[in-house]
Coordinates of C-alpha atoms in Angstrom, one line a residue:
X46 CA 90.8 -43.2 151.2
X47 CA 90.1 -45.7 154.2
X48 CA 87.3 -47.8 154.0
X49 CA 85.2 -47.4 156.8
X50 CA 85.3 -49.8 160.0
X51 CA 81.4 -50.5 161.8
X52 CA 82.6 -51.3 165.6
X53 CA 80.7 -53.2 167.9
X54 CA 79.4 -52.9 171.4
X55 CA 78.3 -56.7 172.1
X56 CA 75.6 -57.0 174.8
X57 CA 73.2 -60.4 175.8
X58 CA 70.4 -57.8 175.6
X59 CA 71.1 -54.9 172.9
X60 CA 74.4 -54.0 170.6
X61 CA 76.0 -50.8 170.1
X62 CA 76.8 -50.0 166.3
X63 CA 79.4 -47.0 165.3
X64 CA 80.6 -46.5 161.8
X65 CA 83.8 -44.4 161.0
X66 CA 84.1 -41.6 158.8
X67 CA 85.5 -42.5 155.1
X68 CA 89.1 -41.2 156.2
X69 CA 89.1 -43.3 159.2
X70 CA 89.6 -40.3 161.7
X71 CA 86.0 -40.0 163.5
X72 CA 83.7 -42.2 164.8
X73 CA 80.1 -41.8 164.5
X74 CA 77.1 -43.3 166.0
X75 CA 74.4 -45.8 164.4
X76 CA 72.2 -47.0 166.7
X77 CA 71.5 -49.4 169.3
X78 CA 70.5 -52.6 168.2
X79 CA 67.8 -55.1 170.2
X80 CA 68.9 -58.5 169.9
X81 CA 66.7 -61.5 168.6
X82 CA 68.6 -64.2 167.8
X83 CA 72.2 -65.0 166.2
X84 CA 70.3 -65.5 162.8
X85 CA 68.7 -61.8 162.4
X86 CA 71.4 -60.6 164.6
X87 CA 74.3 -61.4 162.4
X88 CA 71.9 -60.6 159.5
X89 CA 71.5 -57.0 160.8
X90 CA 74.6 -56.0 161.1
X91 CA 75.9 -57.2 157.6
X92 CA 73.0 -54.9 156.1
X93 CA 75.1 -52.0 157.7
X94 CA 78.2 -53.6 156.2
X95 CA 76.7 -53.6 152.8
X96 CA 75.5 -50.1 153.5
X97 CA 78.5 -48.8 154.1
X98 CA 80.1 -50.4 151.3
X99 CA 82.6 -52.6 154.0
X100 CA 83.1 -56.0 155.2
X101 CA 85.3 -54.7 158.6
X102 CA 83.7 -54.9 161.8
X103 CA 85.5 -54.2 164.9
X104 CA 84.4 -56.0 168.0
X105 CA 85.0 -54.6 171.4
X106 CA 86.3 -57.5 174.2
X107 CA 85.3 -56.9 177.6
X108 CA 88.3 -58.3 179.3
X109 CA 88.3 -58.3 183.2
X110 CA 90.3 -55.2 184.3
X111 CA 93.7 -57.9 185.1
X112 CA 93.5 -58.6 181.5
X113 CA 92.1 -61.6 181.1
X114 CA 89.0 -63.4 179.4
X115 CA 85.6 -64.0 180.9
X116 CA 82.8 -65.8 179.8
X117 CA 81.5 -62.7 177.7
X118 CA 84.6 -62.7 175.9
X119 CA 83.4 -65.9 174.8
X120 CA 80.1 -64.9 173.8
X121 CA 81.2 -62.3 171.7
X122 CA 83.8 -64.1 169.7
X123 CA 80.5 -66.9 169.2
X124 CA 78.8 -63.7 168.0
X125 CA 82.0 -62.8 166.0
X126 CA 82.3 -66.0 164.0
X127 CA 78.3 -65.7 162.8
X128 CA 79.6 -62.5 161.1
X129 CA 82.6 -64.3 159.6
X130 CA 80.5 -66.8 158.3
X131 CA 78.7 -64.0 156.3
X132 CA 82.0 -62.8 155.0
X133 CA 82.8 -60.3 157.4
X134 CA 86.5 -59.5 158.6
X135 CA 86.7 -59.4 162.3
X136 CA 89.2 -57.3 164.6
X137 CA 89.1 -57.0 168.0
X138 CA 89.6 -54.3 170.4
X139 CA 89.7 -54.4 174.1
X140 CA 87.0 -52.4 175.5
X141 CA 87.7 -52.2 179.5
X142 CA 86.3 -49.1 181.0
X143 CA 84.1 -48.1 177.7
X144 CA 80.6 -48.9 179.2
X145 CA 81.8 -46.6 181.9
X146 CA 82.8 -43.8 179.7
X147 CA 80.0 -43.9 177.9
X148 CA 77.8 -43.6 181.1
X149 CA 79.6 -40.7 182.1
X150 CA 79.6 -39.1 178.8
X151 CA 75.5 -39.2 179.1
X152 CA 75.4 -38.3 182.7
X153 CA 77.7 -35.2 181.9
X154 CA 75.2 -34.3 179.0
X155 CA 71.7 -34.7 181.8
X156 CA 70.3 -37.2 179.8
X157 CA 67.5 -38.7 182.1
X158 CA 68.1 -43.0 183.1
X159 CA 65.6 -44.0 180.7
X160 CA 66.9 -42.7 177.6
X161 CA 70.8 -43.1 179.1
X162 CA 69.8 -47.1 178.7
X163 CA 68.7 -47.1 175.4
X164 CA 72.1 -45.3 174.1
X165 CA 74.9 -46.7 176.5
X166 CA 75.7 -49.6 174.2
X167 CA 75.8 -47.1 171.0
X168 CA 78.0 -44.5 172.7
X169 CA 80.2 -47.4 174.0
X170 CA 80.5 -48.5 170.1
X171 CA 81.4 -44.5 169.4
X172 CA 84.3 -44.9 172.2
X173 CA 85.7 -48.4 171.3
X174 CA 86.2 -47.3 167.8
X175 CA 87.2 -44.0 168.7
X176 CA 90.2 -45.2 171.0
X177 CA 90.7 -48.0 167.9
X178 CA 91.3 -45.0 165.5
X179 CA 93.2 -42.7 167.9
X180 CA 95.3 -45.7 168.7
X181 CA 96.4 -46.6 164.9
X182 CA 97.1 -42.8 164.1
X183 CA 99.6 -42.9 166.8
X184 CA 100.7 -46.1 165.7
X185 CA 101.3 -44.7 162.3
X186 CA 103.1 -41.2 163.8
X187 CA 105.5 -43.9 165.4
X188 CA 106.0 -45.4 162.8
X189 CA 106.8 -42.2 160.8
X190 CA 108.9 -41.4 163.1
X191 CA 111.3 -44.2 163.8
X192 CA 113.7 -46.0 162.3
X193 CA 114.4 -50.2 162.5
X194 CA 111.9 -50.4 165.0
X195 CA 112.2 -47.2 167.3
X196 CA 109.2 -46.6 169.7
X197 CA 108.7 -50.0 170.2
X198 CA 109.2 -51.5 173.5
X199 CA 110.2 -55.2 174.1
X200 CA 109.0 -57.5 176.8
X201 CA 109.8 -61.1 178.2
X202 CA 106.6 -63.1 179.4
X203 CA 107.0 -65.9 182.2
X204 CA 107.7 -68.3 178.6
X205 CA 110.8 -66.4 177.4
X206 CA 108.4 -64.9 174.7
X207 CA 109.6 -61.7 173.5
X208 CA 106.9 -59.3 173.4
X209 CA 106.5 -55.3 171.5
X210 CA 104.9 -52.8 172.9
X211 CA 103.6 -49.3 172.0
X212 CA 104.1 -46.7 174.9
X213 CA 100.7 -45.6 174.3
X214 CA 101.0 -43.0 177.4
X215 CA 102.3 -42.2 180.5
X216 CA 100.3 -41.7 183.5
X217 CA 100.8 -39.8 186.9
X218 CA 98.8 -41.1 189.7
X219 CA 99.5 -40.6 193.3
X220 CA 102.6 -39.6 193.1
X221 CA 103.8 -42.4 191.2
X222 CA 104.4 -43.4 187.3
X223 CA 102.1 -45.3 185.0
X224 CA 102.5 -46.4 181.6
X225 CA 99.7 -47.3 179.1
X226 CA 101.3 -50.5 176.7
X227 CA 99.3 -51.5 173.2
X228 CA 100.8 -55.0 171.9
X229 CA 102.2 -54.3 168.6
X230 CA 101.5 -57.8 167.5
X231 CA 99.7 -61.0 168.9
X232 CA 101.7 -63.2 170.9
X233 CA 100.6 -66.2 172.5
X234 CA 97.6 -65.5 174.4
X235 CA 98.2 -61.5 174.0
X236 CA 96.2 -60.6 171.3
X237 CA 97.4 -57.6 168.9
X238 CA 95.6 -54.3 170.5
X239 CA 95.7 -55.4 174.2
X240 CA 96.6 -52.6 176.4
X241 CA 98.4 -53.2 179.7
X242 CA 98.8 -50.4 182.7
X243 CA 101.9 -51.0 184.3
X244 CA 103.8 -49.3 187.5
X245 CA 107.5 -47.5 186.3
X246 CA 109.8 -48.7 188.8
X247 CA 113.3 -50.2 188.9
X248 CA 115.1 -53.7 189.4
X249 CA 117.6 -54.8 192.1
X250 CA 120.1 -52.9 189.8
X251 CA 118.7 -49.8 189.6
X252 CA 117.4 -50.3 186.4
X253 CA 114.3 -48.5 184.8
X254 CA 111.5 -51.5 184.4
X255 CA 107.8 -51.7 184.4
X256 CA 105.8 -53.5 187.0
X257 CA 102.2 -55.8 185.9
X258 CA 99.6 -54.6 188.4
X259 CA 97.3 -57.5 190.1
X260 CA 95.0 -54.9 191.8
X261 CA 91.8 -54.0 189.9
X262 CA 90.5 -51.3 192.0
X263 CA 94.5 -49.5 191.3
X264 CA 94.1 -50.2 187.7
X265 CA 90.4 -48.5 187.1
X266 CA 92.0 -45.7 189.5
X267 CA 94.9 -45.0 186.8
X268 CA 92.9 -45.5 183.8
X269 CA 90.6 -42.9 185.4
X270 CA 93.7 -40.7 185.8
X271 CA 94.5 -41.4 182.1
X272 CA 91.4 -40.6 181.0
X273 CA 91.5 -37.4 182.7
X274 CA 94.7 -36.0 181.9
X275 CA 93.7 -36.9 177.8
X276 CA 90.3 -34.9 178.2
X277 CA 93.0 -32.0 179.7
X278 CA 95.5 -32.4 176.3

């Protein structure tokens, strides 16, 4: 049996909580937590913990949409290390796009702007750690499935830094090729988890390669498309 995993939605003002089922399939809601302070904060969430008889807690990162780290990633790793202090094992799990799914997820069920504000930040917990599970029982299919590393894709950073890559998905959008990439491991200031979407294209040789996107507005586009076409499988 898996030991259950409570996954955090971060906010200056309230927190999401989720918990996931004892087989580590489902994720369920807990509630949405108003914050006082990092004391009682901190505090709170290892009472669920204890409750649920674990010391993981998964942490959403809201990255930018390029990728990279704002200033509220910061906050919620400050956040992150009060758990740790209490003894609790921190993973992270980037979280672009959840705050919006979770807002649509409420609008699509008519819940009046009132009440949608009081349960974003829980239903954005419930997505985070949903996509966290989904993500590792594809990881472990893989896994299954191939042999001396098969399924894995490997990438060259700017530093000569060979990177590995789970094809999470592929992605048609306007008539063109998407891929969805989960880093297999952490490497240098790519954190294990960290999805990519990247353009399939070729080089100067006519070779099959995948091209970083820079524009944000293209990127939300094809993770919209992604999110689509799962909701269709």
């Amino acid at each position: 049996m898996n030991e259950r995993i409570v996954a955090l939605d971060v906010g200056d003002r309230r927190i999401g909580i989720a918990v996931s089922d004892p087989l580590g399939v489902t994720a369920q809601p807990i509630e949405t937590y108003t914050r006082i302070g990092y004391g009682p904060d901190s505090r709170h969430i290892a009472e669920i913990a204890r409750r649920y008889e674990t010391d993981r807690i998964l942490c959403g990162l809201p990255r930018n949409m390029d990728g990279t780290q704002g200033f509220q990633v910061e906050k919620v790793k400050e956040f992150a290390a009060k758990l740790e202090e209490l003894g609790l094992v921190i993973e992270y799990y980037d979280e672009r796009m959840t705050t919006m799914l979770a807002e649509s997820a409420l609008l699509e069920a008519n819940m009046r702007r009132e009440d949608r504000k009081k349960k974003v930040d829980m239903v954005a917990a419930v997505v985070i750690l949903q996509s966290y599970l989904d993500a590792r029982a594809a990881m472990a299919d893989d896994g299954d499935e191939a042999d001396d590393g098969d399924g894995i894709l490997e990438m060259e950073d700017e530093d000569g830094n060979l990177i590995r890559f789970y094809l999470s998905a592929s992605i048609r959008y306007a008539d063109e090729d998407y891929v969805l990439l989960t880093c297999a491991e952490a490497t240098g200031d790519i954190e294990q988890d960290e999805s990519f979407i990247m353009r399939c294209t070729t080089d100067g040789e006519g070779n099959a390669c995948y091209q970083s996107l820079e524009d944000e507005a293209l990127i939300a586009a094809v993770y919209e498309a992604y999110l689509a076409q799962s909701e269709e499988a």
